[in-house]
Short mmCIF file of C-alpha atoms in Angstrom, two decimals:
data_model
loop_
_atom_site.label_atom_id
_atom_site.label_comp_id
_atom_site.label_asym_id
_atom_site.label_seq_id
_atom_site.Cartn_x
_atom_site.Cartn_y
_atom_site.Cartn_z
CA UNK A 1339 80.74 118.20 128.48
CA UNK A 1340 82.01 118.96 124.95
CA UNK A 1341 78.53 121.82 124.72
CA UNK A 1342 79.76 122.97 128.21
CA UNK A 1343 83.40 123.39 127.08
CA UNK A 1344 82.31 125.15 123.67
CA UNK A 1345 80.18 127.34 125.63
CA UNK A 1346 82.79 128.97 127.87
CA UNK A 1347 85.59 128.53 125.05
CA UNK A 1348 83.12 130.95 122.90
CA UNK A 1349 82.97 133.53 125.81
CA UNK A 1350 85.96 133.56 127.66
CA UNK A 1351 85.58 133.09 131.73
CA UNK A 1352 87.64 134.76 134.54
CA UNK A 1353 90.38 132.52 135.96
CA UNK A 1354 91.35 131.92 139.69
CA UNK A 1355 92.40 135.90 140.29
CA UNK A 1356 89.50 137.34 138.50
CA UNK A 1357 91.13 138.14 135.54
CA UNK A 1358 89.17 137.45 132.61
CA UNK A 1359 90.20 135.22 129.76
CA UNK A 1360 89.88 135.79 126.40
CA UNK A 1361 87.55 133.59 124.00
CA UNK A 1362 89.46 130.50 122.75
CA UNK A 1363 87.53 129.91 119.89
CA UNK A 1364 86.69 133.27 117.79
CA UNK A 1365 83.31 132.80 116.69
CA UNK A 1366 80.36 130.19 116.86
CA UNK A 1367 81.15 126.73 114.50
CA UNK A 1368 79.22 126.51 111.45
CA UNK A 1369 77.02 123.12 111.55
CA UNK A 1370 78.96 120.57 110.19
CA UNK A 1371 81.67 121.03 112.47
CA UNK A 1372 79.63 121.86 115.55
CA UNK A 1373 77.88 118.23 114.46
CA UNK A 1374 81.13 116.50 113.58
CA UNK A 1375 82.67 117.90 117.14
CA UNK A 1376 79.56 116.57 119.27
CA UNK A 1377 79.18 112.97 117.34
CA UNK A 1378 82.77 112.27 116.57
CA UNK A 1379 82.72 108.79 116.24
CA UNK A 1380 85.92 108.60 117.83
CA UNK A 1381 85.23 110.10 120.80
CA UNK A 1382 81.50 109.18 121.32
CA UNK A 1383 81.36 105.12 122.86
CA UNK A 1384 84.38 105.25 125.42
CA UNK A 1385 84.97 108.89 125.51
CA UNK A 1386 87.45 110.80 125.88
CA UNK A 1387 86.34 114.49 126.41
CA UNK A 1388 87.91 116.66 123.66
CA UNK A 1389 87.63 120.45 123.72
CA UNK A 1390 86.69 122.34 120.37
CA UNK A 1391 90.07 123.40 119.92
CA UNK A 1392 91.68 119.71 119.52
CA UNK A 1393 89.46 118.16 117.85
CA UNK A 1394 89.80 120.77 115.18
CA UNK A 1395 93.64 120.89 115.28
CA UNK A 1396 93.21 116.84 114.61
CA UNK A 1397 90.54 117.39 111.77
CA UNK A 1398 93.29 117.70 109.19
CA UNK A 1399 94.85 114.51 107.66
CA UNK A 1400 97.43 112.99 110.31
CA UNK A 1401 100.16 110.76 108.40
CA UNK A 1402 99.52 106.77 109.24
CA UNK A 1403 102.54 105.10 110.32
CA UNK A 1404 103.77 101.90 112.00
CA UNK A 1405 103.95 104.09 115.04
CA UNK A 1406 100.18 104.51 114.65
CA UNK A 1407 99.48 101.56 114.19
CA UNK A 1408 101.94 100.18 117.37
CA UNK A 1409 100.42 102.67 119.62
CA UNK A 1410 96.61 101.45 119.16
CA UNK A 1411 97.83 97.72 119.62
CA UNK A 1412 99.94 98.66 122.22
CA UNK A 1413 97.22 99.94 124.01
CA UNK A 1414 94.66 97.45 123.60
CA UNK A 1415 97.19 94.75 124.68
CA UNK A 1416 97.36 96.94 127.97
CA UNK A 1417 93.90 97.40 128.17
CA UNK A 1418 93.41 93.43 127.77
CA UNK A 1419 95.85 92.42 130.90
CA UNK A 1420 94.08 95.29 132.62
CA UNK A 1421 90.81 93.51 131.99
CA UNK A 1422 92.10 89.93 132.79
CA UNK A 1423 93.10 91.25 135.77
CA UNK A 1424 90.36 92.92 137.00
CA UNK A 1425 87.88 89.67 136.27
CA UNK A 1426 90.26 86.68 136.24
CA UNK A 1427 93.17 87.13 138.73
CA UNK A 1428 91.83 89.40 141.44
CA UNK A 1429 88.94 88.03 141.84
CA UNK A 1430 90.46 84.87 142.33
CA UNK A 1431 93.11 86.28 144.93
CA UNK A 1432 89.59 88.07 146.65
CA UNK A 1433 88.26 84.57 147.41
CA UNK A 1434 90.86 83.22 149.41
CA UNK A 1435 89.72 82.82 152.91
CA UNK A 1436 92.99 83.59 154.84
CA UNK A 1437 92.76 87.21 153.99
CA UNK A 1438 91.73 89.94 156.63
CA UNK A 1439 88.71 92.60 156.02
CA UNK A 1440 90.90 95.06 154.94
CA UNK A 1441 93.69 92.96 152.54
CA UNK A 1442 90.21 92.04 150.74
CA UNK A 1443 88.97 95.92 150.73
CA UNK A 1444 92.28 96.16 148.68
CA UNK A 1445 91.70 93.42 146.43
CA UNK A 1446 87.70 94.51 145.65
CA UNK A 1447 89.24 98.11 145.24
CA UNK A 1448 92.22 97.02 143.13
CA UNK A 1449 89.70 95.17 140.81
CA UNK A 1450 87.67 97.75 140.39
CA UNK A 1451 90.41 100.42 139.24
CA UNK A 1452 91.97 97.75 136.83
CA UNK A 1453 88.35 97.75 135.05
CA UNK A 1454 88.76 101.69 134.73
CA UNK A 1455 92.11 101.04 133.26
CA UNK A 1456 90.34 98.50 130.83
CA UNK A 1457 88.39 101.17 129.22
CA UNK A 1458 90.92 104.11 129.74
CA UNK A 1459 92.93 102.33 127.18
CA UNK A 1460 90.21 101.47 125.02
CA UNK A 1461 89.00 104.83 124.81
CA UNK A 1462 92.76 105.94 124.46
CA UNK A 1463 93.02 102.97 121.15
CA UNK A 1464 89.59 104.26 119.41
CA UNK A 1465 90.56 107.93 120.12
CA UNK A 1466 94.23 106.70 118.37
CA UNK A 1467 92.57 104.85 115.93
CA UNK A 1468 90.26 108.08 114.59
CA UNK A 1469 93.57 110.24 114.22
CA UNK A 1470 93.65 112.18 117.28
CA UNK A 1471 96.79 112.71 118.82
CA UNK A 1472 99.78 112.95 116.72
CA UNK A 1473 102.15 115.29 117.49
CA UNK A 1474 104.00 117.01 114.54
CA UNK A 1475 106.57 118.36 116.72
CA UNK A 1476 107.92 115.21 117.78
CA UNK A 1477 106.90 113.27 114.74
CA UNK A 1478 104.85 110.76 117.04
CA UNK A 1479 101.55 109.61 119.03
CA UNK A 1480 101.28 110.49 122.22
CA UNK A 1481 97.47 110.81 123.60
CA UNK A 1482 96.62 109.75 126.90
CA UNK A 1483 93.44 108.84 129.16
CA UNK A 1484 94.87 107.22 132.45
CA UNK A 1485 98.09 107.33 134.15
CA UNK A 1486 97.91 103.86 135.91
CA UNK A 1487 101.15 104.23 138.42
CA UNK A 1488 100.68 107.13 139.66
CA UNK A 1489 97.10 106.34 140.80
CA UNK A 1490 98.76 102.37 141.92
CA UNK A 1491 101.60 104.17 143.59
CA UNK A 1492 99.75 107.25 144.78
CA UNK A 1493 101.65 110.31 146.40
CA UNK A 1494 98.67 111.93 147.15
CA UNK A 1495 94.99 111.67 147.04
CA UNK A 1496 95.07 114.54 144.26
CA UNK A 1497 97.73 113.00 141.91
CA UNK A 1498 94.94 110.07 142.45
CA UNK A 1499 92.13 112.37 141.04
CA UNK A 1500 94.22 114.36 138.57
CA UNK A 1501 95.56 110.57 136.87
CA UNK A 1502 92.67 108.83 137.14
CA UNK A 1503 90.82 110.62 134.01
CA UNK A 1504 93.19 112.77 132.66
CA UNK A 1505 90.54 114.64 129.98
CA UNK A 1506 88.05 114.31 132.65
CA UNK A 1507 90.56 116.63 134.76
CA UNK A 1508 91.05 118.90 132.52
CA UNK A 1509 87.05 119.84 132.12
CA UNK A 1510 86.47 119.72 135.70
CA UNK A 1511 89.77 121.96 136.56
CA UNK A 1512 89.05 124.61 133.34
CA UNK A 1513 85.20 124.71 133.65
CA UNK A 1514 84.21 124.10 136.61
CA UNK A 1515 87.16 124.94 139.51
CA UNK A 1516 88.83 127.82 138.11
CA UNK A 1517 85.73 129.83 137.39
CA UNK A 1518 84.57 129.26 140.87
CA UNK A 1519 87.79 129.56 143.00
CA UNK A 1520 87.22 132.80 143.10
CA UNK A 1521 83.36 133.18 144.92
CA UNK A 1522 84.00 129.65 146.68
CA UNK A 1523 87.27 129.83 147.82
CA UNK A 1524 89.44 126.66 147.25
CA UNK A 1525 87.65 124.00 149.78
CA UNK A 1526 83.73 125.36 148.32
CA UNK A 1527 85.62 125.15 144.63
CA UNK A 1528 86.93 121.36 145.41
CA UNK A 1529 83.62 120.52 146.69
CA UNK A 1530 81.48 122.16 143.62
CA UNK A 1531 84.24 119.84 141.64
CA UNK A 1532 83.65 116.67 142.82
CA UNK A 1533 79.71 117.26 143.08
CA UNK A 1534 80.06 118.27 139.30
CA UNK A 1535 81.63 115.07 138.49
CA UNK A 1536 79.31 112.75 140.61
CA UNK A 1537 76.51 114.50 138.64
CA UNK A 1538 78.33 113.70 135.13
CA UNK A 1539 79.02 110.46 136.07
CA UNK A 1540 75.09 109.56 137.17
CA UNK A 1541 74.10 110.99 140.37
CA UNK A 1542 73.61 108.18 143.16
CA UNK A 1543 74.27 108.26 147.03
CA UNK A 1544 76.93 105.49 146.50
CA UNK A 1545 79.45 107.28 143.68
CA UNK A 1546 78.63 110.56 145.44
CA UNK A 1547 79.61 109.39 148.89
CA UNK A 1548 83.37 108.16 147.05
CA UNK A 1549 83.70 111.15 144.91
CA UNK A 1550 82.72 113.69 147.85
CA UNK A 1551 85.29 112.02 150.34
CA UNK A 1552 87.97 111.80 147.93
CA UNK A 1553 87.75 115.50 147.49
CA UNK A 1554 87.89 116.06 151.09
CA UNK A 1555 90.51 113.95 151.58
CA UNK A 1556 92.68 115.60 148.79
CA UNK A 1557 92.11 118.95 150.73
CA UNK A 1558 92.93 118.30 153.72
CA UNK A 1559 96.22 116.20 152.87
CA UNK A 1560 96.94 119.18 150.58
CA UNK A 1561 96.92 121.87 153.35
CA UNK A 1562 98.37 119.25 155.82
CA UNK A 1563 101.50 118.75 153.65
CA UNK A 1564 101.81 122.70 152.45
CA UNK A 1565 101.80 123.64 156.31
CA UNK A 1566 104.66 120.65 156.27
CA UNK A 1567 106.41 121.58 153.85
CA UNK A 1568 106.86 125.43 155.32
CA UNK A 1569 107.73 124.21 158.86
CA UNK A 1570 110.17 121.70 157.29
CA UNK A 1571 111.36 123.16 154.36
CA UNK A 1572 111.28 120.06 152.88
CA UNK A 1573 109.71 118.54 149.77
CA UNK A 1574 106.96 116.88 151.09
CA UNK A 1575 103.95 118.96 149.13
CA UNK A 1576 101.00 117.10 147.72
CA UNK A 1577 102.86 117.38 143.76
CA UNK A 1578 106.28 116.84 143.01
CA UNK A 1579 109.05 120.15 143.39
CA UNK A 1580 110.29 121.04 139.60
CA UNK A 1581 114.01 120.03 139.37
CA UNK A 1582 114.49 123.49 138.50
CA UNK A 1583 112.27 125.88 140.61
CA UNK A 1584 112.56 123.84 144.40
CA UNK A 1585 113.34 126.31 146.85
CA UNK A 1586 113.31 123.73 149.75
CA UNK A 1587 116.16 123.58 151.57
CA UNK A 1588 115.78 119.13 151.95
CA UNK A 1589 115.57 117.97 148.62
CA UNK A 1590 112.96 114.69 148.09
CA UNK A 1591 116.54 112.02 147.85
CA UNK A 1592 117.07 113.03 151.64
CA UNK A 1593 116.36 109.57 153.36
CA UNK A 1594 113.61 111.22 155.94
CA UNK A 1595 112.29 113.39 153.15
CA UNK A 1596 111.53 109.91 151.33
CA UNK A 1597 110.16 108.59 154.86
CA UNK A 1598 107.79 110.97 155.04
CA UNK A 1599 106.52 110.76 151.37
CA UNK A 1600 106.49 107.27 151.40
CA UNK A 1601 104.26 107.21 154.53
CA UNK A 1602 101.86 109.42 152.70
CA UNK A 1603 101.51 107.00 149.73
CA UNK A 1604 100.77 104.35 151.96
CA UNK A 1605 98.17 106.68 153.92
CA UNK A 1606 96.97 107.17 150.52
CA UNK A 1607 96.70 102.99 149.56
CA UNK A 1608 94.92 102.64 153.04
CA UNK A 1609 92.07 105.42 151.85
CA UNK A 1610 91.89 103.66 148.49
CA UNK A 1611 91.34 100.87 149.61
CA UNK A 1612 88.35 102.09 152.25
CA UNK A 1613 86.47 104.10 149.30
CA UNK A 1614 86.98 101.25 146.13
CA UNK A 1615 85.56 98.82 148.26
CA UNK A 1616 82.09 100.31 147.87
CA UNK A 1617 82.18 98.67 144.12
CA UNK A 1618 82.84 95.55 145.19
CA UNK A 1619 79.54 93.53 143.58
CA UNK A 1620 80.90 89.52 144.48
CA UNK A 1621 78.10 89.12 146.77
CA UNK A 1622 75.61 91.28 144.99
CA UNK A 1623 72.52 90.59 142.99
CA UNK A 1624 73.47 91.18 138.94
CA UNK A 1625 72.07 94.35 137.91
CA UNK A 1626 72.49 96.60 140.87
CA UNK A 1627 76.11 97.89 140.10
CA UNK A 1628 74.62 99.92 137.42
CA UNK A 1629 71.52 101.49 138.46
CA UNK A 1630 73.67 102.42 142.39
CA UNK A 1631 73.72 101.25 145.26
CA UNK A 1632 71.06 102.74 148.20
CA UNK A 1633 72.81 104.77 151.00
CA UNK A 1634 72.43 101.44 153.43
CA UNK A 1635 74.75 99.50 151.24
CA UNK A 1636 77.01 102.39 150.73
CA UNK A 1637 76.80 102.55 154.94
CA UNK A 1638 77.26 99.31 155.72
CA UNK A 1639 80.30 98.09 153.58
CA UNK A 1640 82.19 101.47 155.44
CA UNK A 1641 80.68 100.22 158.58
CA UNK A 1642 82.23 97.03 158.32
CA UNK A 1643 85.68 98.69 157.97
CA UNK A 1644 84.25 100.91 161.33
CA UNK A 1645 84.31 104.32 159.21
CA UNK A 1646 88.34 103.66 159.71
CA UNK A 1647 88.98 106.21 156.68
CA UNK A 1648 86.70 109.05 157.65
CA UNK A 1649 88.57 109.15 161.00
CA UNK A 1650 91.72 109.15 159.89
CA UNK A 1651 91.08 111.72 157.46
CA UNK A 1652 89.49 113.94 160.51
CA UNK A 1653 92.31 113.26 162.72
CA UNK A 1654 94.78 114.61 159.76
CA UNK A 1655 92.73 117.49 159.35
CA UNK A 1656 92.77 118.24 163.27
CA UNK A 1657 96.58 117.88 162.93
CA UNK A 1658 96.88 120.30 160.05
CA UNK A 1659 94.53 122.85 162.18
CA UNK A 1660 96.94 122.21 164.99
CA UNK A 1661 100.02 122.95 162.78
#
């Protein structure tokens, strides 16, 4: 990712409208700092991705502070409860035999995003704890990996995919979707997105399956809620109106404007729930969460919640074709 990112920082790629963007970094890094970029110790066990730019801006002596210091415990104390929840308490909630199929879908699928969280903030303490991300301008640390709410309370299934890796977003949205917006079109660009990251993240029919519907998913509700939005004039989009810029003429505090959203972010818990349960290993033989899952276990575990997400999500997508 970081050789990918250099790459297109050294050349300059055009954007969404064709225009073509001017090389972010001036001329090719000598070794050392090509080397110290690429192995950063940093960045290299738990990630995150860095682009050339910020690692250099952070290659200069940051001052050490108590804030520094309260920030990287601060974060591995969240990244601890994150982990005993994931492995102590949910689990233990998961085996109680009063709950339906899908309140335990939620359960294997909330255990599995509180592991994420586990190393989001470890990565986000190491990164901390190398020097990267002070910020001079308000004289304090503020780098982050994972926004945990707003993928727990999600508005929409892109807020979901935007939140859930933050630096991961930003590759995928610089290097890979804008450049191709513009031969794809949006839906081809999405797709060529998500297949990007299912191939960065190990290609298997299991994490491709997830990755691919989520995509989908965050399409169609995205056109669904613009064609809303219009008809309405309401603030129902897929992001959040600016204080400043909404043009709508029912602001998001109007009591059916809050129905509405509200409705979509349980929509939205519903098709969590559906794809997380496909890493759900309780009943699985150690060893095969790593190497994937075949496409008969990916097939089955949706089959026993009868494909209830992929429906829905075609029966929103009829309705947005219909408005």
């Amino acid at each position: 990712m970081k050789i990918i990112s250099l790459a297109f920082d050294l050349e300059g790629y055009p954007d969404i409208k064709g225009e073509q963007k001017p090389a972010i970094v001036s001329s090719i890094p000598d070794l050392f700092s090509y080397m110290s970029y690429c192995l950063f110790p940093g960045t290299t066990v738990f990630g995150p991705f860095l682009t050339y730019t910020d690692h250099s801006k952070f290659l200069h002596a940051t001052p050490l502070s108590t804030r520094w210091a309260l920030k990287i415990v601060s974060s591995m104390v969240v990244a601890a409860v994150c982990l005993g929840l994931s492995v102590c308490v949910l689990p233990f909630l998961l085996n109680e035999p009063q709950y339906n199929k899908w309140l335990a879908a939620y359960m294997a699928a909330a255990s599995f995003r509180y592991s994420h969280y586990f190393i989001s903030f470890l990565s986000q303490s190491s990164t901390i704890a190398s020097g990267i991300g002070y910020d001079s301008n308000i004289d304090s640390w503020s780098f982050s990996v994972v926004h945990p709410v707003a993928v727990e309370i999600p508005r929409s299934m892109s807020m979901v995919a935007t939140n859930w890796n933050l630096p991961m977003h930003k590759f995928l949205k610089n290097y890979v979707y804008k450049p191709s917006r513009r031969y794809l079109g949006q839906f081809g660009a999405v797709l060529l997105t998500f297949s990007t990251s299912a191939l960065l993240h190990g290609m298997n029919f299991q994490l491709s399956a997830v990755l691919l519907s989520l995509g989908t998913y965050a399409f169609i509700e995205s056109v669904l809620r613009m064609k809303l939005s219009k008809r309405l004039n309401a603030c129902v989009l897929d992001r959040p109106c600016s204080q400043s810029g909404c043009g709508h003429r029912h602001k998001s505090v109007e009591w059916w404007v809050v129905l509405m959203n509200s409705g979509f972010v349980l929509l939205n818990l519903f098709h969590l729930a559906y794809l997380g349960v496909m890493f759900d290993v309780t009943n699985e033989e150690p060893g095969l969460q790593e190497q994937g899952f075949s496409y008969t276990h990916t097939l089955k575990k949706w089959a026993h919640l009868n494909f209830l997400s992929h429906w829905v999500a075609l029966g929103t997508f009829i309705l947005s074709l219909i408005l």
